[in-house]
mmCIF file with all atom_site columns, C-alpha atoms and ligand atoms in Angstrom:
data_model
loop_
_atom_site.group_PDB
_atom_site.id
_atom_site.type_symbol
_atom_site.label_atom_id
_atom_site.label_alt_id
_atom_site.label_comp_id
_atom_site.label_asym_id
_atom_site.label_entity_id
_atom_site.label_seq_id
_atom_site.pdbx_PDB_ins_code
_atom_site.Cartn_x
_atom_site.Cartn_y
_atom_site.Cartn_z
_atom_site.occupancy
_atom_site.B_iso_or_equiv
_atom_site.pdbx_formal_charge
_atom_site.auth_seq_id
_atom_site.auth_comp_id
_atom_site.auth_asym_id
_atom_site.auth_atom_id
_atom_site.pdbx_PDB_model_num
ATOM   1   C  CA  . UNK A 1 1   ? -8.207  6.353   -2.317  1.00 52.00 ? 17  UNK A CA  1
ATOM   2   C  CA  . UNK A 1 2   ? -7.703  3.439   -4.610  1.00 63.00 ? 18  UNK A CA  1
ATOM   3   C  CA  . UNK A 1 3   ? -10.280 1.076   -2.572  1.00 85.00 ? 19  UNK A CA  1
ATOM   4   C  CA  . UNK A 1 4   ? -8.798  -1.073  0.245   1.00 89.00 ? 20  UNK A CA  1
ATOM   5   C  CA  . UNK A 1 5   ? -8.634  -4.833  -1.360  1.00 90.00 ? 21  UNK A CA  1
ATOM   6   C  CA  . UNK A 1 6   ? -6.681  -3.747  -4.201  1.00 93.00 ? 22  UNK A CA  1
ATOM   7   C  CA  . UNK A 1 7   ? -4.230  -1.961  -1.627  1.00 95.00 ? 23  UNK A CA  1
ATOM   8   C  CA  . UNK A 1 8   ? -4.051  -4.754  -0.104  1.00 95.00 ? 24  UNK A CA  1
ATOM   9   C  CA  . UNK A 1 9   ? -3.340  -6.519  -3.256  1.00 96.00 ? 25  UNK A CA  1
ATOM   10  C  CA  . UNK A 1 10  ? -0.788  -4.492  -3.869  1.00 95.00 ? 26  UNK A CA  1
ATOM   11  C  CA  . UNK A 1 11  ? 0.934   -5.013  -0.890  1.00 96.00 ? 27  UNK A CA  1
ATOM   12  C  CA  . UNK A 1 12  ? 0.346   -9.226  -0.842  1.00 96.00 ? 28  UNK A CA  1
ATOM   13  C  CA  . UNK A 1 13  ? 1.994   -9.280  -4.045  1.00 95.00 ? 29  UNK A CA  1
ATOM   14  C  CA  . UNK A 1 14  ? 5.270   -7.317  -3.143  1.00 95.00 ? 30  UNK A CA  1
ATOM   15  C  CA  . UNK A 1 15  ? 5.348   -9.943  -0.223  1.00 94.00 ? 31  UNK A CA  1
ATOM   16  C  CA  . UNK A 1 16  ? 5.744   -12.435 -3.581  1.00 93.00 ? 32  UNK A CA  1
ATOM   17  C  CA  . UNK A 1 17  ? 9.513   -10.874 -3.457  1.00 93.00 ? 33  UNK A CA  1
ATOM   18  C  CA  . UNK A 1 18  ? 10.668  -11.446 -0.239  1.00 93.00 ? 34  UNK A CA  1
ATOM   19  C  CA  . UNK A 1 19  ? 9.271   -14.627 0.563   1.00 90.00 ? 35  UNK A CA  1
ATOM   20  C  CA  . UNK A 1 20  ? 10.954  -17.392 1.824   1.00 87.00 ? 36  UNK A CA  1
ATOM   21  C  CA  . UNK A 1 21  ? 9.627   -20.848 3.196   1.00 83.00 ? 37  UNK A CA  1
ATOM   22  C  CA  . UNK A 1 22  ? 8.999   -21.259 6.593   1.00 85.00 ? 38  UNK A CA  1
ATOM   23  C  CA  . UNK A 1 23  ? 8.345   -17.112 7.085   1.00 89.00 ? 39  UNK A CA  1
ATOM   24  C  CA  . UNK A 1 24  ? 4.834   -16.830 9.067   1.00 92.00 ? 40  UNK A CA  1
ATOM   25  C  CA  . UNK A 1 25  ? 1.854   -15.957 6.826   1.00 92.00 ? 41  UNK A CA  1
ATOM   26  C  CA  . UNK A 1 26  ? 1.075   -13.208 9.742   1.00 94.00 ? 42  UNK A CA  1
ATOM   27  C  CA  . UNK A 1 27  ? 3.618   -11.387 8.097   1.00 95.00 ? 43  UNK A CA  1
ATOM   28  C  CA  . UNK A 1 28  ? 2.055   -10.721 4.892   1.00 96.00 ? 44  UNK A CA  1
ATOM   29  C  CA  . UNK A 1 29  ? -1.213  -10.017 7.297   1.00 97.00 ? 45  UNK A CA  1
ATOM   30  C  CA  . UNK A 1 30  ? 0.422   -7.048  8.576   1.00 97.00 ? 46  UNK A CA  1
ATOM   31  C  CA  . UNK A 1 31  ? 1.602   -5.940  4.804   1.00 97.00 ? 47  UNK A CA  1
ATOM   32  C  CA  . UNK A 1 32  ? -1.657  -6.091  4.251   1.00 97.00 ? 48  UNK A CA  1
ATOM   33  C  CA  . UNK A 1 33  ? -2.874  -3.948  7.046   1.00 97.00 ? 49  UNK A CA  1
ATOM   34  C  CA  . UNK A 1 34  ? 0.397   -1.622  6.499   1.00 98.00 ? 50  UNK A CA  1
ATOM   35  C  CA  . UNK A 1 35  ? -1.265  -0.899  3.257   1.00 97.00 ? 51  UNK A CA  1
ATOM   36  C  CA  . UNK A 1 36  ? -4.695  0.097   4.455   1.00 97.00 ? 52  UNK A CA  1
ATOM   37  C  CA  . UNK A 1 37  ? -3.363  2.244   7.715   1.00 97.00 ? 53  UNK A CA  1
ATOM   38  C  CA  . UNK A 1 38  ? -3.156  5.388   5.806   1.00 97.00 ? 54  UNK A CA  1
ATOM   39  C  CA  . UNK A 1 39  ? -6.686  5.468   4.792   1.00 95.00 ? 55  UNK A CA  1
ATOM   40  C  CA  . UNK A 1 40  ? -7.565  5.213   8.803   1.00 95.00 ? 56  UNK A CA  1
ATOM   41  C  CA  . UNK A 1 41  ? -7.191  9.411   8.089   1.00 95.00 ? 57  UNK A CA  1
ATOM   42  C  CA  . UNK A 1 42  ? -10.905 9.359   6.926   1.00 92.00 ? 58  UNK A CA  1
ATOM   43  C  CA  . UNK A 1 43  ? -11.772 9.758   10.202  1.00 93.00 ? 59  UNK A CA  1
ATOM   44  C  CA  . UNK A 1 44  ? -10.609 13.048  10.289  1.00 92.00 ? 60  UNK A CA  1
ATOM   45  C  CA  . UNK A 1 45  ? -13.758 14.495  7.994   1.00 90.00 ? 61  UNK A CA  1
ATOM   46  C  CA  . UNK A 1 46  ? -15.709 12.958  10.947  1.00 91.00 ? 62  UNK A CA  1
ATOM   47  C  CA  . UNK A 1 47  ? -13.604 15.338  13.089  1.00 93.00 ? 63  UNK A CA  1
ATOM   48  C  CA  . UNK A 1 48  ? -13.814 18.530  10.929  1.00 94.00 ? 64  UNK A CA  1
ATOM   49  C  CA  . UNK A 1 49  ? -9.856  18.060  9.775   1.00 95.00 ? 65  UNK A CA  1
ATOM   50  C  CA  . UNK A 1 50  ? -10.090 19.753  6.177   1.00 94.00 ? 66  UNK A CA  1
ATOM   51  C  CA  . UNK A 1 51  ? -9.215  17.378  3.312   1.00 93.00 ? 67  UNK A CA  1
ATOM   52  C  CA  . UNK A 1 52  ? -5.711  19.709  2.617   1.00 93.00 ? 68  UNK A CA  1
ATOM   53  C  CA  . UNK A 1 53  ? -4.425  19.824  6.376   1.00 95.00 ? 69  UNK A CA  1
ATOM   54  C  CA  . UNK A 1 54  ? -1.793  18.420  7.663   1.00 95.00 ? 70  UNK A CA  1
ATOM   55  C  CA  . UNK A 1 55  ? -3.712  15.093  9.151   1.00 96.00 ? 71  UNK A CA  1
ATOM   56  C  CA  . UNK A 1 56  ? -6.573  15.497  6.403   1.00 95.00 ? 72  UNK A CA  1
ATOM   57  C  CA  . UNK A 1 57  ? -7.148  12.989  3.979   1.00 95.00 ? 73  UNK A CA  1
ATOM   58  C  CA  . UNK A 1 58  ? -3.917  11.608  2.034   1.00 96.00 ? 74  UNK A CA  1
ATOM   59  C  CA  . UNK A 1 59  ? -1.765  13.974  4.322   1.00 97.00 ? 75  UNK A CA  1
ATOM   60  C  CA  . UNK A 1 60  ? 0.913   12.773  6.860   1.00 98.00 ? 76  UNK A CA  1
ATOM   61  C  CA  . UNK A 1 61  ? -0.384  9.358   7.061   1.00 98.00 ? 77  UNK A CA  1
ATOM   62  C  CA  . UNK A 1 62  ? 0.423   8.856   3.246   1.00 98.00 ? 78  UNK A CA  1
ATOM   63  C  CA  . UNK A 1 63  ? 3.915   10.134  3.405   1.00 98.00 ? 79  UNK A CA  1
ATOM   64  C  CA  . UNK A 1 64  ? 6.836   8.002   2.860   1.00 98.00 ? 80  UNK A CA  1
ATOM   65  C  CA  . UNK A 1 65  ? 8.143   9.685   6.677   1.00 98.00 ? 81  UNK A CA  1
ATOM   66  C  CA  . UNK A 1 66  ? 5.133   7.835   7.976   1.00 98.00 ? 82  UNK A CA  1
ATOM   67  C  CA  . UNK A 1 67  ? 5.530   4.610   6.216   1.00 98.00 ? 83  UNK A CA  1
ATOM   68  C  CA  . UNK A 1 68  ? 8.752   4.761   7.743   1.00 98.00 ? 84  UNK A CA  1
ATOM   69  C  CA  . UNK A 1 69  ? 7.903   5.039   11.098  1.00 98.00 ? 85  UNK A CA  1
ATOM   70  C  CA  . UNK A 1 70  ? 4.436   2.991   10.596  1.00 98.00 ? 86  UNK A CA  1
ATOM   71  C  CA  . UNK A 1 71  ? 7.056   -0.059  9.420   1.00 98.00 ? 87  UNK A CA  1
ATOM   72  C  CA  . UNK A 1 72  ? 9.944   0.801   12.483  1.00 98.00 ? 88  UNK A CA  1
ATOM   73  C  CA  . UNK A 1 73  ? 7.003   0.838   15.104  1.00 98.00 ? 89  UNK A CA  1
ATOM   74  C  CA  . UNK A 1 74  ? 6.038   -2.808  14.251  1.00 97.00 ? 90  UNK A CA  1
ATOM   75  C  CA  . UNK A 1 75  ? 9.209   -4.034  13.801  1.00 96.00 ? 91  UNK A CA  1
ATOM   76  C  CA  . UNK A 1 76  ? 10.575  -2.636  16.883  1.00 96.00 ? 92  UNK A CA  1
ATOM   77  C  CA  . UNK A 1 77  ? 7.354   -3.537  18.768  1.00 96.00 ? 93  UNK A CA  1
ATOM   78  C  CA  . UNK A 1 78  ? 6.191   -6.759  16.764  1.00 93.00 ? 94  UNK A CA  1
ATOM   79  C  CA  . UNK A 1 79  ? 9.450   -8.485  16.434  1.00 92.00 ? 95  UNK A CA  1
ATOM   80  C  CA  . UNK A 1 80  ? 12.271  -9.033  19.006  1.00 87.00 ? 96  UNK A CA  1
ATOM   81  C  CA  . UNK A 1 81  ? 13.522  -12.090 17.163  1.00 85.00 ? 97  UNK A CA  1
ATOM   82  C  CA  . UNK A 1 82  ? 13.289  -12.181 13.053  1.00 79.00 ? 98  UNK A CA  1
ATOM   83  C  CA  . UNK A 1 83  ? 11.354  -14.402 11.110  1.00 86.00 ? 99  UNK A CA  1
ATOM   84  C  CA  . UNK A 1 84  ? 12.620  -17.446 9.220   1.00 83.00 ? 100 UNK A CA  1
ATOM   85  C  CA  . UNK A 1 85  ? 14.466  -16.394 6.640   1.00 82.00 ? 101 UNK A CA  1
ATOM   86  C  CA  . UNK A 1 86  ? 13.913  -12.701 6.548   1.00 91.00 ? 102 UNK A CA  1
ATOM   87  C  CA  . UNK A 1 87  ? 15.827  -10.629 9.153   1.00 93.00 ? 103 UNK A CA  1
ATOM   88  C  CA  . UNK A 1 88  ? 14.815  -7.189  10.596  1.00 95.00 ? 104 UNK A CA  1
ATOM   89  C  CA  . UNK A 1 89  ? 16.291  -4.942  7.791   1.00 95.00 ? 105 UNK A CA  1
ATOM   90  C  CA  . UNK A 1 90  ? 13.992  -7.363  5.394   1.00 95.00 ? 106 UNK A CA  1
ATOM   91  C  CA  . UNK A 1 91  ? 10.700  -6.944  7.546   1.00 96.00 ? 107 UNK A CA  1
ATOM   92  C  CA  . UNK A 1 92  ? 11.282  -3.248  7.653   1.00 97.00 ? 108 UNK A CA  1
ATOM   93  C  CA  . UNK A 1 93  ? 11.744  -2.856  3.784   1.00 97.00 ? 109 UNK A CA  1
ATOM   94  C  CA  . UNK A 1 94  ? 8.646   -5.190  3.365   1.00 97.00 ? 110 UNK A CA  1
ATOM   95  C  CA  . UNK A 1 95  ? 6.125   -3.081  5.845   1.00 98.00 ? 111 UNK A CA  1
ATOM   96  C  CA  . UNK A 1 96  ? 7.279   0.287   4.747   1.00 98.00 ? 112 UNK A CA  1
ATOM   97  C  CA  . UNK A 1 97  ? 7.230   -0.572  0.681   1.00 98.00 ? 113 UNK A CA  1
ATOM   98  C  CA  . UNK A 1 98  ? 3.385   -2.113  1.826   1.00 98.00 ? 114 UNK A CA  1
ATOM   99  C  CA  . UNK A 1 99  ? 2.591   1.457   3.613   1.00 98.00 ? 115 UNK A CA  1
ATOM   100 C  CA  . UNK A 1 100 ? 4.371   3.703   0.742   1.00 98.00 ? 116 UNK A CA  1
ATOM   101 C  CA  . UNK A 1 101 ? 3.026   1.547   -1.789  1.00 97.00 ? 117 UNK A CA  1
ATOM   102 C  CA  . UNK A 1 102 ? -0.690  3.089   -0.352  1.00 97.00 ? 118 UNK A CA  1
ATOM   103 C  CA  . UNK A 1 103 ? 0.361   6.531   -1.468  1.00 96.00 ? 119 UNK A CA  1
ATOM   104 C  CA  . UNK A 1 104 ? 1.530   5.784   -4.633  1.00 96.00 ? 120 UNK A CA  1
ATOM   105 C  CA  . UNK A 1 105 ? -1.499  3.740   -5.947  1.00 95.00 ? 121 UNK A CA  1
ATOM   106 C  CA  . UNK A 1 106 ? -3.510  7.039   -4.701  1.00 96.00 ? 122 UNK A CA  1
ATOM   107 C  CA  . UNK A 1 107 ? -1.299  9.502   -6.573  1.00 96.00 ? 123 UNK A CA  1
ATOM   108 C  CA  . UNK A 1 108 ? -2.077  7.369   -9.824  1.00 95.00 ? 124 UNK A CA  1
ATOM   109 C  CA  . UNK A 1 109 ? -6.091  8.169   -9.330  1.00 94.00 ? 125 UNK A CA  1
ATOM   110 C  CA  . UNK A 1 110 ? -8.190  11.254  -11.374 1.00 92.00 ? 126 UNK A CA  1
ATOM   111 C  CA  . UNK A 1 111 ? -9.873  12.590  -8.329  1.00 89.00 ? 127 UNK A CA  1
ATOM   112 C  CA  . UNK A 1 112 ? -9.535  14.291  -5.085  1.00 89.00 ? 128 UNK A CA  1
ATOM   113 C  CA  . UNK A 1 113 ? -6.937  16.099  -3.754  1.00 93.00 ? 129 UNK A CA  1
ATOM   114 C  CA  . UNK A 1 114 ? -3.111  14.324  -4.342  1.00 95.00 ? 130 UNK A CA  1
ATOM   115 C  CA  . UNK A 1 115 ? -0.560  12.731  -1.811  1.00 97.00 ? 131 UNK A CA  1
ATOM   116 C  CA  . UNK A 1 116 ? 1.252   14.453  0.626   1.00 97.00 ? 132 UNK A CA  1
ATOM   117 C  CA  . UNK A 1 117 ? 4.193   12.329  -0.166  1.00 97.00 ? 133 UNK A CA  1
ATOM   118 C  CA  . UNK A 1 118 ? 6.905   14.473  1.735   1.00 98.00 ? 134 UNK A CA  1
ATOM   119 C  CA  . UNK A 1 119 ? 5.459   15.627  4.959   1.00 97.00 ? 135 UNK A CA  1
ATOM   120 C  CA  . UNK A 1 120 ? 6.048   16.261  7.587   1.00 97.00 ? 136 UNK A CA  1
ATOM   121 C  CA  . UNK A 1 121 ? 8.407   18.709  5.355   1.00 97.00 ? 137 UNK A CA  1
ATOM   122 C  CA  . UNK A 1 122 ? 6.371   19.728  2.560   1.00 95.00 ? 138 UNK A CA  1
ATOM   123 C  CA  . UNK A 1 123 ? 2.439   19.418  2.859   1.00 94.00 ? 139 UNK A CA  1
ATOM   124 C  CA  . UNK A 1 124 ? 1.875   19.623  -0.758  1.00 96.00 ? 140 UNK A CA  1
ATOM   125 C  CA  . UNK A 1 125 ? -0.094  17.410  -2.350  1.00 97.00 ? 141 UNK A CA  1
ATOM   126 C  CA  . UNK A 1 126 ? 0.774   15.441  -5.684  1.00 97.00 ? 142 UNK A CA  1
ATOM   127 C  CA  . UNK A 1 127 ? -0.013  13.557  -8.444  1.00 97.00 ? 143 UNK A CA  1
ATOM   128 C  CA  . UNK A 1 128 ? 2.004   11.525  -10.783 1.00 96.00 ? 144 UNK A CA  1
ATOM   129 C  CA  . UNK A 1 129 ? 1.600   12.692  -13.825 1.00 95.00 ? 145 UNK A CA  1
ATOM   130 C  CA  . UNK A 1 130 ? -0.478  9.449   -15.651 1.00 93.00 ? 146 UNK A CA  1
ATOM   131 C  CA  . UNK A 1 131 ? -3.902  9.183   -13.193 1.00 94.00 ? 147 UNK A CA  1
ATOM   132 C  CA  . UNK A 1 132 ? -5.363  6.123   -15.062 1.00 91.00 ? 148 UNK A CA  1
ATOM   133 C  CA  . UNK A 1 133 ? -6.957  4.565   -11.639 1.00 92.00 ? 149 UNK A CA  1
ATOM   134 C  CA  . UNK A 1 134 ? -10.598 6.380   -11.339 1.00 91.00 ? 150 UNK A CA  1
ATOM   135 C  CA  . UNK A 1 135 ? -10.525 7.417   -7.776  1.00 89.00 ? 151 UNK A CA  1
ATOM   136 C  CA  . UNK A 1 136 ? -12.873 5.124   -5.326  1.00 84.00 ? 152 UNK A CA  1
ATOM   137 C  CA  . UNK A 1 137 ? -15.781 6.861   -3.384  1.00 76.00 ? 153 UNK A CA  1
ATOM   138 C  CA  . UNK A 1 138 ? -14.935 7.546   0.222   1.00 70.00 ? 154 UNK A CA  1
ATOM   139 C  CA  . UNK A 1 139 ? -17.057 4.314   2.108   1.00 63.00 ? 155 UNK A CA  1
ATOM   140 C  CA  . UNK A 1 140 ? -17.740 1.485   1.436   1.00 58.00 ? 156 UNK A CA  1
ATOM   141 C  CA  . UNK A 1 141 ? -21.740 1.898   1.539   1.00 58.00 ? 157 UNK A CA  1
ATOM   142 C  CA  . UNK A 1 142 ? -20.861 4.040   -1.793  1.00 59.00 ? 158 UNK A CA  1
ATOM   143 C  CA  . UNK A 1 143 ? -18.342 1.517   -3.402  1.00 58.00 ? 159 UNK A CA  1
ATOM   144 C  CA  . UNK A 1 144 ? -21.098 -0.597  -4.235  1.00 66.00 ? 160 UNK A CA  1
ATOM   145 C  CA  . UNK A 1 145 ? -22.903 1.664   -6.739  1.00 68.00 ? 161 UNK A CA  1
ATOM   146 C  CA  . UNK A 1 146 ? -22.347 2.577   -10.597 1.00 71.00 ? 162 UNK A CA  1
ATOM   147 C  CA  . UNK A 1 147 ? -19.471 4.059   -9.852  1.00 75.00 ? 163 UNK A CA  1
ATOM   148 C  CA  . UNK A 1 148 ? -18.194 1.524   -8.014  1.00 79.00 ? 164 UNK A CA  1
ATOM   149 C  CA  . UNK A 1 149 ? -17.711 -0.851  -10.378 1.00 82.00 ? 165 UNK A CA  1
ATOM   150 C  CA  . UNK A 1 150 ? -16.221 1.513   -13.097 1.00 85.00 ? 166 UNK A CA  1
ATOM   151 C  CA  . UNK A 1 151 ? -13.699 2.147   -9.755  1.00 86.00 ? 167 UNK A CA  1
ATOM   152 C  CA  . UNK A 1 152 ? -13.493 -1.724  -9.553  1.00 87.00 ? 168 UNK A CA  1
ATOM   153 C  CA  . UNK A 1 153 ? -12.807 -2.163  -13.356 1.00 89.00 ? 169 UNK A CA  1
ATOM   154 C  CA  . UNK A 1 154 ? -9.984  0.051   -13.299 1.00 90.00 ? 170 UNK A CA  1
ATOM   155 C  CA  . UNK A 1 155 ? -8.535  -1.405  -10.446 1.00 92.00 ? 171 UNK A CA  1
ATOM   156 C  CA  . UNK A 1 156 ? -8.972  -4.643  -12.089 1.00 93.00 ? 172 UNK A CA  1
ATOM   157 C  CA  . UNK A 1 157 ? -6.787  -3.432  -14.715 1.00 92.00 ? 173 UNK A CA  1
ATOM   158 C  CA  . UNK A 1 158 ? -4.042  -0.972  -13.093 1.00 93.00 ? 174 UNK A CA  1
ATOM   159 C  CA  . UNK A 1 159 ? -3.546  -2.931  -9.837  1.00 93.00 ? 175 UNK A CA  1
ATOM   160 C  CA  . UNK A 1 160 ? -4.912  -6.475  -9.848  1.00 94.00 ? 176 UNK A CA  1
ATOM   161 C  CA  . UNK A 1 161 ? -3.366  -7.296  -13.143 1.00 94.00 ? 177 UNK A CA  1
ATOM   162 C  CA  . UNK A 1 162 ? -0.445  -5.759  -12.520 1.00 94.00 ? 178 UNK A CA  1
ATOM   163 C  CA  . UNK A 1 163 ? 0.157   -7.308  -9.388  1.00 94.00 ? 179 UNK A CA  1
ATOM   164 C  CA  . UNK A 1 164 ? -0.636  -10.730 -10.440 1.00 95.00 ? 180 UNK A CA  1
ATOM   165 C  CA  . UNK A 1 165 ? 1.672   -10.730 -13.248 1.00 95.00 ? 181 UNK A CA  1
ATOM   166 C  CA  . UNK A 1 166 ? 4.395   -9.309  -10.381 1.00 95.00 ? 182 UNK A CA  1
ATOM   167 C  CA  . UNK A 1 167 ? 3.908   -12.510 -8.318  1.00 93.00 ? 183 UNK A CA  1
ATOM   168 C  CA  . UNK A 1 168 ? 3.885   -14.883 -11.493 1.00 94.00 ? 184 UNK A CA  1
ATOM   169 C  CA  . UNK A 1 169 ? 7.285   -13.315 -12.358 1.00 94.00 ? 185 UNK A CA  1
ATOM   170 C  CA  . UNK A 1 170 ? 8.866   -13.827 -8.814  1.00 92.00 ? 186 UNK A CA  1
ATOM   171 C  CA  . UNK A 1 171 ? 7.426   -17.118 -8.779  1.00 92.00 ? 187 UNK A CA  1
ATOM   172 C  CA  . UNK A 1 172 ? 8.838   -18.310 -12.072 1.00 92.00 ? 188 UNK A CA  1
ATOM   173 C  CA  . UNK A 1 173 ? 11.841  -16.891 -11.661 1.00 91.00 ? 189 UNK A CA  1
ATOM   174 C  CA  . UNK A 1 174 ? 12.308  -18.545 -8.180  1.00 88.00 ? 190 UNK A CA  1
ATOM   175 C  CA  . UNK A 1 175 ? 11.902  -21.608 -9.785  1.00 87.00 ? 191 UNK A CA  1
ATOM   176 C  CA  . UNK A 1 176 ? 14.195  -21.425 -12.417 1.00 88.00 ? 192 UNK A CA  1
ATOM   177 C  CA  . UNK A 1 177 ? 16.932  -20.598 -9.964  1.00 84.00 ? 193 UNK A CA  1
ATOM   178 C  CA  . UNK A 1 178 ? 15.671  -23.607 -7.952  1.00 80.00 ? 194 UNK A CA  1
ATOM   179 C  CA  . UNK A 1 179 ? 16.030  -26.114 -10.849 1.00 82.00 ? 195 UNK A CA  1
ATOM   180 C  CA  . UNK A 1 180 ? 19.404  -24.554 -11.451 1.00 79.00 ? 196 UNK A CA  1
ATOM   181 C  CA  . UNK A 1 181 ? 20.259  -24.801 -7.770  1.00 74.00 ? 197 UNK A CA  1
ATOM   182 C  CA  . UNK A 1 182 ? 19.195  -28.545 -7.665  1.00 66.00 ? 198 UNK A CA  1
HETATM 183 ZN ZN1 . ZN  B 2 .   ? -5.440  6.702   0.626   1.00 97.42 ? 465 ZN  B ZN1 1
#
């Protein structure tokens, strides 16, 4: 796992591209939590699930199928009416982009086993092929150790950054259109 905030992160700045005035900050809550969902599998070493099985760690709940239905099952459940200015198709492609984005940011990390990106059909595990994000411990008791914060510092740079410069472009290009609009 990358370590939950800078999932989260992740997720709050992809919410920097379909926002719209007037859409409910609640929204961008449940990115959030759409990106942090798939790591709820750690329960499973509790449970004696082996990290490579099916439900082990970074298996079907970090597949793009699951995002999928993870993102359908709020929508359908969450949201009878759409939100201001983003309709259902929107709020779909927001919460399942929040959810896949979880897998992705794992598959860039040096340790553990990879993503099962494509299960429920194939329960291989992979990488991408640059794994510059040093992989966070499992816990948070751990997180705050050495290793931690050489985890932390390399989030810093291959997440945080990233996604800060991702919401600075949206936002300056939003405005330019704006003072052409006006
Ligand atoms: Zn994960």
């Amino acid at each position: 796992m990358a370590s939950l905030f800078s999932h989260a992160v992740a997720a709050l700045s992809m919410g920097t591209c379909f926002y719209r005035s007037g859409t409910p900050k609640r929204i961008w809550a449940i990115g959030a939590l759409c990106s942090v969902i798939p790591d709820m599998d750690v329960v499973g070493f509790r449970l004696g699930i082996r990290y490579g099985d099916f439900w082990g760690h970074r298996g079907f709940t970090h597949s793009l199928v699951f995002a999928a239905l993870l993102a359908g099952a709020i929508v359908t459940l969450g949201f009878r009416e759409a939100t201001p200015g983003l309709n259902h198709l929107s709020l779909w492609a927001y919460f399942f982009l929040a959810a896949a984005s979880h897998g992705l940011l794992d598959a860039l990390t040096d340790g553990g086993l990879g993503v099962a990106f494509f299960s429920p059909f194939d329960n291989h595990r992979y990488f991408l092929p640059w794994t510059p994000i040093r992989v966070s411990p499992i816990g948070v008791g751990r997180f705050f150790s050495d290793r931690g914060l050489a985890v932390l510092q390399s989030e810093l740079a291959w997440i945080w950054v990233p996604a800060a410069l991702l919401a600075a472009s949206v936002w300056v290009l939003r405005r330019r259109r704006s003072a052409v609009e006006t």
